[in-house]
mmCIF file of C-alpha atoms and ligand atoms in Angstrom:
data_model
loop_
_atom_site.group_PDB
_atom_site.id
_atom_site.type_symbol
_atom_site.label_atom_id
_atom_site.label_comp_id
_atom_site.label_asym_id
_atom_site.label_seq_id
_atom_site.Cartn_x
_atom_site.Cartn_y
_atom_site.Cartn_z
ATOM 1 C CA MET T 1 6.958 2.781 7.592
ATOM 2 C CA ALA T 2 4.850 3.073 10.726
ATOM 3 C CA TYR T 3 1.145 3.775 10.249
ATOM 4 C CA GLN T 4 0.463 7.504 9.948
ATOM 5 C CA GLY T 5 -3.297 7.826 9.648
ATOM 6 C CA ILE T 6 -5.763 8.012 6.781
ATOM 7 C CA LEU T 7 -4.573 11.217 5.123
ATOM 8 C CA GLN T 8 -1.141 9.696 4.737
ATOM 9 C CA ARG T 9 -2.500 6.370 3.537
ATOM 10 C CA TYR T 10 -5.255 7.536 1.191
ATOM 11 C CA GLY T 11 -4.583 11.265 0.792
ATOM 12 C CA SER T 12 -4.413 11.232 -2.998
ATOM 13 C CA LEU T 13 -7.926 9.728 -3.144
ATOM 14 C CA LEU T 14 -9.466 12.214 -0.711
ATOM 15 C CA GLY T 15 -10.551 15.435 -2.350
ATOM 16 C CA LEU T 16 -8.775 17.818 0.005
ATOM 17 C CA PRO T 17 -7.451 21.247 -1.022
ATOM 18 C CA ASP T 18 -3.723 21.999 -1.293
ATOM 19 C CA HIS T 19 -3.762 24.187 1.814
ATOM 20 C CA THR T 20 -4.619 21.156 4.005
ATOM 21 C CA GLN T 21 -2.234 20.704 6.951
ATOM 22 C CA GLN T 22 -2.415 17.226 8.396
ATOM 23 C CA VAL T 23 -3.759 16.926 11.932
ATOM 24 C CA THR T 24 -3.851 13.268 12.880
ATOM 25 C CA LEU T 25 -4.285 10.951 15.847
ATOM 26 C CA LEU T 26 -3.461 7.940 13.629
ATOM 27 C CA GLU T 27 -7.151 7.209 13.052
ATOM 28 C CA GLY T 28 -8.306 4.433 10.723
ATOM 29 C CA GLY T 29 -6.665 1.079 10.158
ATOM 30 C CA THR T 30 -9.427 -0.516 12.233
ATOM 31 C CA PRO T 31 -9.819 -4.302 12.234
ATOM 32 C CA LEU T 32 -12.263 -6.265 10.116
ATOM 33 C CA VAL T 33 -13.143 -8.975 12.595
ATOM 34 C CA PRO T 34 -14.617 -12.274 11.336
ATOM 35 C CA VAL T 35 -17.644 -13.353 13.402
ATOM 36 C CA PRO T 36 -18.369 -16.991 12.496
ATOM 37 C CA GLY T 37 -20.404 -17.366 15.691
ATOM 38 C CA LEU T 38 -22.952 -14.879 14.345
ATOM 39 C CA VAL T 39 -23.018 -16.616 10.973
ATOM 40 C CA GLU T 40 -24.198 -19.743 12.805
ATOM 41 C CA LYS T 41 -26.906 -17.759 14.593
ATOM 42 C CA LEU T 42 -28.138 -16.311 11.297
ATOM 43 C CA GLY T 43 -28.428 -19.680 9.565
ATOM 44 C CA GLY T 44 -24.916 -20.333 8.276
ATOM 45 C CA ASP T 45 -23.325 -20.592 4.846
ATOM 46 C CA PHE T 46 -21.970 -17.077 4.372
ATOM 47 C CA GLU T 47 -19.112 -14.849 5.535
ATOM 48 C CA LEU T 48 -19.624 -12.091 8.084
ATOM 49 C CA PHE T 49 -17.181 -9.446 9.325
ATOM 50 C CA VAL T 50 -17.441 -6.559 11.759
ATOM 51 C CA LYS T 51 -15.603 -3.352 10.815
ATOM 52 C CA PHE T 52 -14.905 -2.263 14.385
ATOM 53 C CA GLU T 53 -14.802 1.512 14.152
ATOM 54 C CA GLY T 54 -14.981 1.859 17.918
ATOM 55 C CA LEU T 55 -11.228 1.280 17.895
ATOM 56 C CA ASN T 56 -10.525 4.722 16.447
ATOM 57 C CA PRO T 57 -8.668 7.208 18.710
ATOM 58 C CA THR T 58 -11.778 8.763 20.252
ATOM 59 C CA GLY T 59 -13.827 5.583 20.057
ATOM 60 C CA SER T 60 -15.885 6.188 16.919
ATOM 61 C CA PHE T 61 -15.735 6.373 13.123
ATOM 62 C CA LYS T 62 -16.064 10.152 13.320
ATOM 63 C CA ASP T 63 -12.275 10.463 13.600
ATOM 64 C CA ARG T 64 -11.890 9.633 9.891
ATOM 65 C CA GLY T 65 -13.907 12.625 8.803
ATOM 66 C CA MET T 66 -12.592 14.824 11.575
ATOM 67 C CA THR T 67 -8.916 14.457 10.657
ATOM 68 C CA ALA T 68 -9.873 15.652 7.167
ATOM 69 C CA ALA T 69 -12.141 18.513 8.254
ATOM 70 C CA VAL T 70 -9.792 19.853 10.936
ATOM 71 C CA SER T 71 -6.729 19.498 8.687
ATOM 72 C CA GLU T 72 -8.478 21.581 6.046
ATOM 73 C CA ALA T 73 -9.706 24.139 8.583
ATOM 74 C CA VAL T 74 -6.253 24.596 10.108
ATOM 75 C CA GLY T 75 -4.706 24.961 6.673
ATOM 76 C CA ARG T 76 -6.972 27.842 5.776
ATOM 77 C CA GLY T 77 -6.277 29.579 9.067
ATOM 78 C CA ALA T 78 -9.423 28.789 11.043
ATOM 79 C CA GLU T 79 -9.110 29.431 14.758
ATOM 80 C CA ALA T 80 -12.193 27.670 16.032
ATOM 81 C CA VAL T 81 -14.420 24.772 15.023
ATOM 82 C CA ILE T 82 -18.066 24.227 15.901
ATOM 83 C CA CYS T 83 -20.498 21.338 15.554
ATOM 84 C CA ALA T 84 -23.825 20.011 16.753
ATOM 85 C CA SER T 85 -23.647 16.460 17.951
ATOM 86 C CA THR T 86 -25.353 13.489 19.504
ATOM 87 C CA GLY T 87 -21.956 12.947 21.157
ATOM 88 C CA ASN T 88 -19.385 11.205 19.007
ATOM 89 C CA THR T 89 -18.811 14.084 16.616
ATOM 90 C CA ALA T 90 -18.402 16.362 19.633
ATOM 91 C CA ALA T 91 -15.729 14.188 21.227
ATOM 92 C CA SER T 92 -13.921 13.775 17.932
ATOM 93 C CA ALA T 93 -14.036 17.484 17.048
ATOM 94 C CA ALA T 94 -12.784 18.323 20.542
ATOM 95 C CA ALA T 95 -9.852 15.914 20.270
ATOM 96 C CA TYR T 96 -8.709 17.020 16.820
ATOM 97 C CA ALA T 97 -9.130 20.677 17.733
ATOM 98 C CA ALA T 98 -6.991 20.086 20.829
ATOM 99 C CA ARG T 99 -4.385 18.389 18.686
ATOM 100 C CA ALA T 100 -4.371 21.361 16.311
ATOM 101 C CA GLY T 101 -4.475 24.045 19.000
ATOM 102 C CA LEU T 102 -7.904 25.292 17.921
ATOM 103 C CA ARG T 103 -10.865 26.253 20.029
ATOM 104 C CA ALA T 104 -13.794 23.813 19.824
ATOM 105 C CA ILE T 105 -17.436 24.608 20.545
ATOM 106 C CA VAL T 106 -19.911 21.730 20.614
ATOM 107 C CA LEU T 107 -23.706 21.889 20.931
ATOM 108 C CA ILE T 108 -25.466 18.810 22.245
ATOM 109 C CA PRO T 109 -29.119 18.001 23.003
ATOM 110 C CA GLU T 110 -29.643 18.485 26.730
ATOM 111 C CA GLY T 111 -29.530 15.249 28.719
ATOM 112 C CA LYS T 112 -29.393 12.998 25.640
ATOM 113 C CA VAL T 113 -25.694 12.354 25.212
ATOM 114 C CA ALA T 114 -24.029 9.186 26.528
ATOM 115 C CA ALA T 115 -21.600 9.626 29.421
ATOM 116 C CA GLY T 116 -18.438 8.576 27.589
ATOM 117 C CA LYS T 117 -19.042 11.072 24.791
ATOM 118 C CA LEU T 118 -19.801 14.012 27.054
ATOM 119 C CA ALA T 119 -16.726 13.193 29.166
ATOM 120 C CA GLY T 120 -14.642 13.028 25.999
ATOM 121 C CA ALA T 121 -15.728 16.425 24.774
ATOM 122 C CA ILE T 122 -14.979 17.898 28.199
ATOM 123 C CA VAL T 123 -11.590 16.270 28.756
ATOM 124 C CA TYR T 124 -10.305 17.389 25.346
ATOM 125 C CA GLY T 125 -11.194 20.930 26.368
ATOM 126 C CA ALA T 126 -14.160 21.824 24.183
ATOM 127 C CA GLN T 127 -16.713 24.394 25.235
ATOM 128 C CA VAL T 128 -19.741 22.148 25.662
ATOM 129 C CA ILE T 129 -23.172 23.756 25.363
ATOM 130 C CA GLN T 130 -26.393 21.861 26.067
ATOM 131 C CA VAL T 131 -29.325 22.943 23.934
ATOM 132 C CA GLN T 132 -32.908 22.599 25.143
ATOM 133 C CA GLY T 133 -34.004 20.716 22.084
ATOM 134 C CA SER T 134 -32.977 17.927 19.738
ATOM 135 C CA PHE T 135 -29.813 17.395 17.722
ATOM 136 C CA ASP T 136 -31.696 18.854 14.768
ATOM 137 C CA ASP T 137 -32.367 22.082 16.683
ATOM 138 C CA ALA T 138 -28.684 22.283 17.640
ATOM 139 C CA LEU T 139 -27.575 21.710 14.042
ATOM 140 C CA ALA T 140 -29.851 24.491 12.797
ATOM 141 C CA LEU T 141 -28.202 26.897 15.254
ATOM 142 C CA VAL T 142 -24.715 25.812 14.220
ATOM 143 C CA VAL T 143 -25.457 26.183 10.509
ATOM 144 C CA GLU T 144 -26.781 29.689 11.060
ATOM 145 C CA ILE T 145 -23.887 30.884 13.208
ATOM 146 C CA THR T 146 -21.288 29.571 10.763
ATOM 147 C CA GLN T 147 -22.929 31.663 8.033
ATOM 148 C CA ARG T 148 -22.371 34.784 10.137
ATOM 149 C CA THR T 149 -18.970 34.159 11.740
ATOM 150 C CA PRO T 150 -15.614 32.644 10.773
ATOM 151 C CA LEU T 151 -16.255 29.541 12.911
ATOM 152 C CA ALA T 152 -15.470 26.397 10.888
ATOM 153 C CA LEU T 153 -18.399 23.979 10.649
ATOM 154 C CA VAL T 154 -17.270 20.372 11.187
ATOM 155 C CA ASN T 155 -20.582 18.540 10.935
ATOM 156 C CA SER T 156 -20.879 16.239 7.940
ATOM 157 C CA LEU T 157 -22.385 19.118 5.953
ATOM 158 C CA ASN T 158 -18.683 19.939 5.636
ATOM 159 C CA PRO T 159 -17.677 18.042 2.477
ATOM 160 C CA TYR T 160 -14.233 17.166 3.840
ATOM 161 C CA ARG T 161 -15.850 15.068 6.575
ATOM 162 C CA LEU T 162 -17.226 12.789 3.860
ATOM 163 C CA GLU T 163 -13.883 12.734 2.061
ATOM 164 C CA GLY T 164 -12.215 11.385 5.196
ATOM 165 C CA GLN T 165 -14.989 8.904 5.906
ATOM 166 C CA LYS T 166 -14.560 7.365 2.452
ATOM 167 C CA SER T 167 -11.351 5.809 3.806
ATOM 168 C CA ALA T 168 -13.337 3.118 5.623
ATOM 169 C CA ALA T 169 -14.662 1.813 2.291
ATOM 170 C CA PHE T 170 -11.123 1.771 0.887
ATOM 171 C CA GLU T 171 -9.855 -0.174 3.906
ATOM 172 C CA ILE T 172 -12.587 -2.793 3.616
ATOM 173 C CA CYS T 173 -11.802 -3.321 -0.088
ATOM 174 C CA ASP T 174 -8.072 -3.477 0.602
ATOM 175 C CA THR T 175 -8.541 -6.055 3.379
ATOM 176 C CA LEU T 176 -10.987 -8.276 1.485
ATOM 177 C CA GLY T 177 -9.455 -7.713 -1.955
ATOM 178 C CA ALA T 178 -12.914 -6.614 -3.157
ATOM 179 C CA ALA T 179 -16.032 -4.874 -1.937
ATOM 180 C CA PRO T 180 -18.376 -7.063 0.143
ATOM 181 C CA ASP T 181 -21.753 -8.139 -1.248
ATOM 182 C CA TRP T 182 -23.597 -6.271 1.482
ATOM 183 C CA LEU T 183 -22.566 -3.454 3.826
ATOM 184 C CA CYS T 184 -24.855 -2.971 6.828
ATOM 185 C CA LEU T 185 -24.617 0.168 8.964
ATOM 186 C CA PRO T 186 -26.566 2.561 11.177
ATOM 187 C CA VAL T 187 -27.949 5.775 9.691
ATOM 188 C CA GLY T 188 -28.398 8.982 11.686
ATOM 189 C CA ASN T 189 -27.458 12.259 10.058
ATOM 190 C CA ALA T 190 -26.659 10.070 7.036
ATOM 191 C CA GLY T 191 -23.116 11.262 6.341
ATOM 192 C CA ASN T 192 -21.497 7.877 6.831
ATOM 193 C CA ILE T 193 -23.627 5.862 4.418
ATOM 194 C CA THR T 194 -23.197 8.651 1.855
ATOM 195 C CA ALA T 195 -19.417 8.626 2.302
ATOM 196 C CA TYR T 196 -19.177 4.826 2.115
ATOM 197 C CA TRP T 197 -20.994 4.850 -1.195
ATOM 198 C CA MET T 198 -18.738 7.603 -2.556
ATOM 199 C CA GLY T 199 -15.722 5.561 -1.446
ATOM 200 C CA PHE T 200 -16.906 2.277 -2.922
ATOM 201 C CA GLU T 201 -17.778 3.957 -6.217
ATOM 202 C CA GLN T 202 -14.419 5.689 -6.402
ATOM 203 C CA TYR T 203 -12.472 2.508 -5.619
ATOM 204 C CA HIS T 204 -14.519 0.542 -8.109
ATOM 205 C CA ALA T 205 -13.802 3.084 -10.866
ATOM 206 C CA LEU T 206 -10.116 2.922 -9.988
ATOM 207 C CA LYS T 207 -9.530 -0.726 -9.093
ATOM 208 C CA LYS T 208 -12.597 -2.684 -10.195
ATOM 209 C CA THR T 209 -13.335 -3.751 -6.623
ATOM 210 C CA GLY T 210 -17.073 -4.103 -7.193
ATOM 211 C CA LEU T 211 -19.947 -2.417 -5.372
ATOM 212 C CA PRO T 212 -21.811 -3.606 -2.289
ATOM 213 C CA GLN T 213 -25.517 -3.395 -1.682
ATOM 214 C CA LEU T 214 -26.137 -1.026 1.225
ATOM 215 C CA LEU T 215 -28.415 -1.865 4.116
ATOM 216 C CA GLY T 216 -28.897 1.215 6.284
ATOM 217 C CA ALA T 217 -30.665 0.949 9.627
ATOM 218 C CA GLN T 218 -32.456 3.745 11.446
ATOM 219 C CA ALA T 219 -33.983 3.455 14.891
ATOM 220 C CA ALA T 220 -37.764 3.054 14.630
ATOM 221 C CA GLY T 221 -38.363 6.144 16.785
ATOM 222 C CA ALA T 222 -36.034 8.221 14.605
ATOM 223 C CA ALA T 223 -36.599 6.920 11.096
ATOM 224 C CA PRO T 224 -37.301 9.896 8.803
ATOM 225 C CA LEU T 225 -35.736 8.180 5.787
ATOM 226 C CA VAL T 226 -38.037 5.193 6.196
ATOM 227 C CA LEU T 227 -41.146 7.244 6.916
ATOM 228 C CA GLY T 228 -40.441 9.723 4.136
ATOM 229 C CA HIS T 229 -40.785 12.796 6.326
ATOM 230 C CA PRO T 230 -38.880 14.524 9.160
ATOM 231 C CA VAL T 231 -39.503 13.332 12.727
ATOM 232 C CA GLU T 232 -40.046 16.299 15.034
ATOM 233 C CA GLN T 233 -39.411 14.456 18.285
ATOM 234 C CA PRO T 234 -37.077 11.547 17.581
ATOM 235 C CA GLU T 235 -36.673 9.051 20.404
ATOM 236 C CA THR T 236 -34.501 5.958 20.783
ATOM 237 C CA ILE T 237 -32.186 4.298 23.268
ATOM 238 C CA ALA T 238 -29.545 4.581 20.532
ATOM 239 C CA THR T 239 -28.975 8.276 21.278
ATOM 240 C CA ALA T 240 -26.216 8.550 18.646
ATOM 241 C CA ILE T 241 -28.849 8.228 15.918
ATOM 242 C CA ARG T 242 -31.626 10.138 17.643
ATOM 243 C CA ILE T 243 -31.955 12.423 14.602
ATOM 244 C CA GLY T 244 -35.180 13.469 12.891
ATOM 245 C CA ARG T 245 -33.947 15.635 10.019
ATOM 246 C CA PRO T 246 -30.800 14.083 8.517
ATOM 247 C CA ALA T 247 -28.562 16.601 6.761
ATOM 248 C CA ARG T 248 -27.505 14.060 4.136
ATOM 249 C CA GLY T 249 -30.856 12.287 3.923
ATOM 250 C CA GLU T 250 -31.448 12.721 0.188
ATOM 251 C CA GLN T 251 -27.981 11.494 -0.685
ATOM 252 C CA ALA T 252 -28.320 8.526 1.656
ATOM 253 C CA LEU T 253 -31.570 7.452 0.000
ATOM 254 C CA GLN T 254 -29.980 7.820 -3.405
ATOM 255 C CA ALA T 255 -26.923 5.797 -2.339
ATOM 256 C CA ALA T 256 -29.095 3.000 -0.975
ATOM 257 C CA GLN T 257 -31.145 2.964 -4.155
ATOM 258 C CA GLU T 258 -28.173 3.049 -6.525
ATOM 259 C CA SER T 259 -26.631 0.147 -4.620
ATOM 260 C CA ARG T 260 -29.861 -1.853 -4.967
ATOM 261 C CA GLY T 261 -30.078 -1.807 -1.203
ATOM 262 C CA ARG T 262 -32.396 -0.052 1.231
ATOM 263 C CA ILE T 263 -32.814 1.807 4.503
ATOM 264 C CA LEU T 264 -35.040 0.182 7.073
ATOM 265 C CA ALA T 265 -36.116 0.774 10.670
ATOM 266 C CA VAL T 266 -35.230 -1.422 13.640
ATOM 267 C CA SER T 267 -36.783 -1.263 17.102
ATOM 268 C CA ASP T 268 -34.851 -0.468 20.268
ATOM 269 C CA ASP T 269 -35.360 -4.081 21.382
ATOM 270 C CA GLU T 270 -33.818 -5.343 18.140
ATOM 271 C CA ILE T 271 -30.909 -2.931 18.606
ATOM 272 C CA LEU T 272 -30.268 -4.115 22.170
ATOM 273 C CA ALA T 273 -30.524 -7.769 21.112
ATOM 274 C CA ALA T 274 -27.950 -7.151 18.374
ATOM 275 C CA GLN T 275 -25.705 -5.382 20.884
ATOM 276 C CA GLN T 276 -25.881 -8.508 23.064
ATOM 277 C CA MET T 277 -25.124 -10.778 20.108
ATOM 278 C CA LEU T 278 -21.981 -8.780 19.345
ATOM 279 C CA ALA T 279 -20.949 -8.779 22.998
ATOM 280 C CA GLY T 280 -21.297 -12.551 22.882
ATOM 281 C CA GLU T 281 -18.501 -12.510 20.291
ATOM 282 C CA GLY T 282 -16.326 -10.262 22.478
ATOM 283 C CA LEU T 283 -17.270 -7.057 20.673
ATOM 284 C CA TRP T 284 -18.838 -4.372 22.842
ATOM 285 C CA VAL T 285 -20.352 -1.613 20.735
ATOM 286 C CA GLU T 286 -22.663 1.234 21.647
ATOM 287 C CA PRO T 287 -26.377 0.718 20.888
ATOM 288 C CA ALA T 288 -26.474 2.740 17.645
ATOM 289 C CA SER T 289 -23.546 0.719 16.382
ATOM 290 C CA ALA T 290 -25.517 -2.489 16.670
ATOM 291 C CA ALA T 291 -28.281 -1.209 14.379
ATOM 292 C CA GLY T 292 -26.562 -2.524 11.244
ATOM 293 C CA LEU T 293 -26.523 -6.059 12.605
ATOM 294 C CA ALA T 294 -30.109 -5.658 13.844
ATOM 295 C CA GLY T 295 -31.117 -4.671 10.310
ATOM 296 C CA LEU T 296 -29.293 -7.611 8.758
ATOM 297 C CA LYS T 297 -30.853 -10.061 11.206
ATOM 298 C CA ALA T 298 -34.346 -8.688 10.578
ATOM 299 C CA GLU T 299 -33.957 -8.892 6.798
ATOM 300 C CA VAL T 300 -32.509 -12.398 6.868
ATOM 301 C CA GLU T 301 -35.260 -13.650 9.192
ATOM 302 C CA ALA T 302 -37.973 -12.020 7.096
ATOM 303 C CA GLY T 303 -36.611 -13.721 3.984
ATOM 304 C CA ASN T 304 -35.872 -10.371 2.335
ATOM 305 C CA LEU T 305 -32.120 -10.938 2.172
ATOM 306 C CA ASP T 306 -30.623 -14.304 1.267
ATOM 307 C CA PRO T 307 -27.110 -14.331 2.754
ATOM 308 C CA ARG T 308 -26.069 -17.714 1.347
ATOM 309 C CA GLY T 309 -22.695 -17.598 -0.370
ATOM 310 C CA LYS T 310 -22.389 -13.888 0.335
ATOM 311 C CA ARG T 311 -19.704 -11.852 2.010
ATOM 312 C CA ILE T 312 -21.252 -9.348 4.412
ATOM 313 C CA VAL T 313 -19.695 -6.527 6.447
ATOM 314 C CA VAL T 314 -21.436 -4.964 9.412
ATOM 315 C CA VAL T 315 -20.040 -1.558 10.389
ATOM 316 C CA CYS T 316 -19.928 -1.025 14.149
ATOM 317 C CA THR T 317 -19.457 2.694 14.400
ATOM 318 C CA GLY T 318 -18.710 3.337 18.092
ATOM 319 C CA HIS T 319 -17.311 1.584 21.152
ATOM 320 C CA GLY T 320 -19.548 0.268 23.925
ATOM 321 C CA LEU T 321 -17.462 2.090 26.527
ATOM 322 C CA LYS T 322 -19.059 5.297 25.276
ATOM 323 C CA ASP T 323 -22.391 4.321 26.760
ATOM 324 C CA PRO T 324 -21.976 2.064 29.797
ATOM 325 C CA ASP T 325 -25.235 3.227 31.391
ATOM 326 C CA VAL T 326 -27.347 1.333 28.866
ATOM 327 C CA ILE T 327 -25.878 -1.861 30.300
ATOM 328 C CA THR T 328 -25.516 -1.067 33.983
ATOM 329 C CA HIS T 329 -29.003 0.422 34.311
ATOM 330 C CA SER T 330 -30.651 -2.696 32.993
ATOM 331 C CA MET T 331 -28.663 -5.351 34.844
ATOM 332 C CA GLU T 332 -28.783 -6.781 38.335
ATOM 333 C CA LYS T 333 -25.974 -5.589 40.580
ATOM 334 C CA PRO T 334 -23.158 -8.173 40.743
ATOM 335 C CA ARG T 335 -23.313 -10.392 43.858
ATOM 336 C CA VAL T 336 -21.377 -9.164 46.880
ATOM 337 C CA ILE T 337 -19.649 -11.768 49.098
ATOM 338 C CA PRO T 338 -17.396 -11.646 52.139
ATOM 339 C CA ALA T 339 -13.717 -12.160 51.318
ATOM 340 C CA GLU T 340 -13.893 -15.841 52.294
ATOM 341 C CA MET T 341 -13.259 -19.011 50.294
ATOM 342 C CA GLY T 342 -16.423 -20.696 51.544
ATOM 343 C CA ALA T 343 -18.580 -17.877 50.238
ATOM 344 C CA LEU T 344 -16.813 -17.933 46.862
ATOM 345 C CA VAL T 345 -17.256 -21.690 46.480
ATOM 346 C CA ASP T 346 -20.949 -21.337 47.362
ATOM 347 C CA VAL T 347 -21.496 -18.686 44.732
ATOM 348 C CA ILE T 348 -19.592 -20.075 41.760
ATOM 349 C CA LYS T 349 -20.734 -23.686 42.231
ATOM 350 C CA VAL T 350 -17.697 -25.274 40.569
ATOM 351 C CA GLY T 351 -16.669 -28.896 41.271
HETATM 352 C C1 LIG C 401 -22.010 5.518 16.891
HETATM 353 O O1 LIG C 401 -22.028 12.391 16.737
HETATM 354 O O2 LIG C 401 -24.508 12.355 14.380
HETATM 355 O O3 LIG C 401 -25.495 8.640 9.669
HETATM 356 O O4 LIG C 401 -23.366 13.982 16.167
HETATM 357 O O5 LIG C 401 -22.369 8.304 16.681
HETATM 358 O O6 LIG C 401 -23.172 9.533 9.562
HETATM 359 O O7 LIG C 401 -24.810 10.475 11.179
HETATM 360 C C2 LIG C 401 -23.423 10.503 15.322
HETATM 361 C C3 LIG C 401 -23.839 9.547 14.473
HETATM 362 C C4 LIG C 401 -23.850 5.947 13.762
HETATM 363 C C5 LIG C 401 -24.776 7.782 12.450
HETATM 364 N N1 LIG C 401 -23.207 5.407 14.801
HETATM 365 O O8 LIG C 401 -23.880 8.214 11.462
HETATM 366 C C6 LIG C 401 -22.977 12.813 16.074
HETATM 367 C C7 LIG C 401 -23.703 11.912 15.178
HETATM 368 C C8 LIG C 401 -22.715 6.188 15.764
HETATM 369 C C9 LIG C 401 -22.873 7.570 15.691
HETATM 370 C C10 LIG C 401 -24.039 7.291 13.642
HETATM 371 C C11 LIG C 401 -23.582 8.141 14.610
HETATM 372 P P1 LIG C 401 -24.358 9.276 10.398
#
């Protein structure tokens, strides 16, 4: 049978109520891409895969949780969904709401959302509201208004978001035949790392697939879980994870600890270098998505993580097309030539 999305594939393992009415864009089923070229760069002698979540319908992993949250909301008769977002959740909520015929309202931090995400939220027809403040300020507003009105909250405080996001852990185990030794991923509001751990634990209880160690990476300018306290003014080029007060922070720390892993901070330079390394393998991911690889590289180089003989998965959470400005702003403009063969030969210097 043709692929029908994660609720169809894993529905019985996702704790969704009976009233759920499936709203799907055929999310999930993303590739686990081997990257032997990066293994070489990191010293060799292990296996490395990228779970390329940027290939979901709206270009990020958020679609896994959103199909679950919107399907539940529709089933209980909700007419509108609302979220705060650094961009990807907004685009995903907007798309699934459109699919379901619901109104979507998204609050984003003013001027801090990448172009592809903002455009997504707009084209899918959401009401987009810029807040003069951070993501954390926007989330506080959304939490309060959903306590007073029937608007359905679709941030990852909504438990069904996590239920849907567990599906990525199931897919990795199904593809590899077991859990990897390490799973490396970015951490922002901390829903994803929490959901992965729930998923790996559930699959292990059911199918003895084993448990990975989790390596979560926050941006150094937005690293509350590393610092041990909220960050009032988070700042990073990886705007997706520019979050100072993660809603699922406690659970994320517990997941990392239970897995015998950790959450660490990586600098913007390390994030951009990792983004370039992935691009060198033909995988263009947005900056936040490269944080997992940046964390792995830092730990391997510092001698804190011995990859030899291990099987490692790096989760790349969003597509590079979401945030083209990071690249185009930092590069030299491509050469311009007259439409003449002589000029072309001069420039490319072949033969
Ligand atoms: C590409 O869209 O929080 O730790 O509002 O877009 O589960 O929050 C995005 C987060 C990683 C962090 N990578 O995941 C939002 C939002 C990308 C992201 C994260 C985000 P969580």
